[in-house]
């Protein structure tokens, strides 16, 4: 059985005290009412990691970052390395989020390099892909996602795949209130799983966790997560409210 995951992407929200408060309330919730199926991951800003790590005591509650440097260490002012992230107690890092791809011009080659470094540090990688609105409307979304995955991820050794989670996030659905329909999500998740199978075989493909992201909320999570190739979600806005986030986790 492949792992089901609900990961909250806090993006650049909340100061340290607010972040710790939210992490505490989420931890308390899951200590009392353990998540039944899914592993729950909080992906916080770098600054919050070492403060949040010791708070997370609930079963199946993990910590992640939202980015890491493309170099191992050295004179890279302002950067944060994968080793540093790992040393806080975090287990995951999100790479290739569309906001990193578009605002910070991170391309597939750079993301490939970051992924290799993150895995070497012992982090698991949540690798994001997804098309913009025009690409969806012109029917290019399969090609776009294929290229992002083949150039960024699917050239790594097969042994690395157990430490990879793929997140499909249509850019037109991120923070817009629009969601892919459950059928659209299923269609492209299946396409992604078939692509993984082509590169690594059936067993790896069957075990790959593929998350959906983009305006996921308590009211639509259940329907999307019920699709056979959707193994959970990467949650932005709704991850900032304990009630919404925990309700999404319970949607399984
Ligand atoms: P959203 O963001 O849930 O606010 O649409 C999802 C994401 O960017 O991971």
Coordinates of N, CA, C and O and ligand atoms in Angstrom, one line a residue, residues 9 11 97 99 169 173-175 214-216 234-237, ligand 1:
X9 N 1.7 23.6 3.1 CA 2.7 24.5 2.6 C 2.4 25.9 3.2 O 1.5 26.6 2.6
X11 N 4.1 28.5 3.0 CA 4.7 29.6 2.2 C 5.3 30.7 3.1 O 5.8 30.3 4.2
X97 N 8.2 24.0 -6.6 CA 6.9 24.6 -6.5 C 6.8 25.7 -7.6 O 7.8 26.4 -7.9
X99 N 5.7 28.6 -7.6 CA 6.2 30.0 -7.2 C 7.7 30.1 -7.3 O 8.2 31.1 -7.7
X169 N 0.4 20.1 -9.2 CA -0.3 21.4 -8.9 C -0.5 22.2 -10.1 O 0.4 22.9 -10.6
X173 N -4.8 26.7 -10.5 CA -5.6 26.4 -9.4 C -5.0 26.8 -8.0 O -5.6 26.8 -7.0
X174 N -3.7 27.3 -8.1 CA -3.0 27.6 -6.8 C -3.4 29.0 -6.3 O -3.2 30.0 -7.0
X175 N -4.1 29.0 -5.2 CA -4.5 30.2 -4.5 C -5.6 31.0 -5.3 O -5.8 32.2 -5.0
X214 N -3.7 22.7 -5.1 CA -4.4 23.8 -5.8 C -5.8 24.0 -5.3 O -6.7 23.3 -5.6
X215 N -5.9 25.0 -4.3 CA -7.2 25.3 -3.7 C -7.9 24.1 -3.1 O -9.2 24.0 -3.2
X216 N -7.2 23.2 -2.5 CA -7.8 22.1 -1.8 C -8.4 22.6 -0.5 O -7.7 23.4 0.2
X234 N -1.3 18.7 -1.3 CA -0.3 19.7 -0.9 C -1.2 21.0 -0.7 O -1.8 21.4 -1.7
X235 N -1.3 21.4 0.5 CA -2.3 22.4 0.9 C -1.6 23.8 1.2 O -0.7 23.8 2.0
X236 N -2.0 24.8 0.5 CA -1.5 26.2 0.8 C -2.4 26.9 1.8 O -2.3 26.7 3.0
X237 N -3.2 27.8 1.3 CA -4.1 28.6 2.1 C -4.8 27.9 3.2 O -4.7 28.4 4.4
Ligands
LIG1 P1 -3.4 26.7 -2.4 O1 -1.8 26.4 -2.6 O2 -3.9 25.5 -1.6 O3 -3.4 28.0 -1.6 O4 -4.0 26.8 -3.7 C1 -1.3 25.2 -2.9 C2 0.2 25.2 -3.0 O5 0.7 26.2 -3.6 O6 0.9 24.3 -2.6

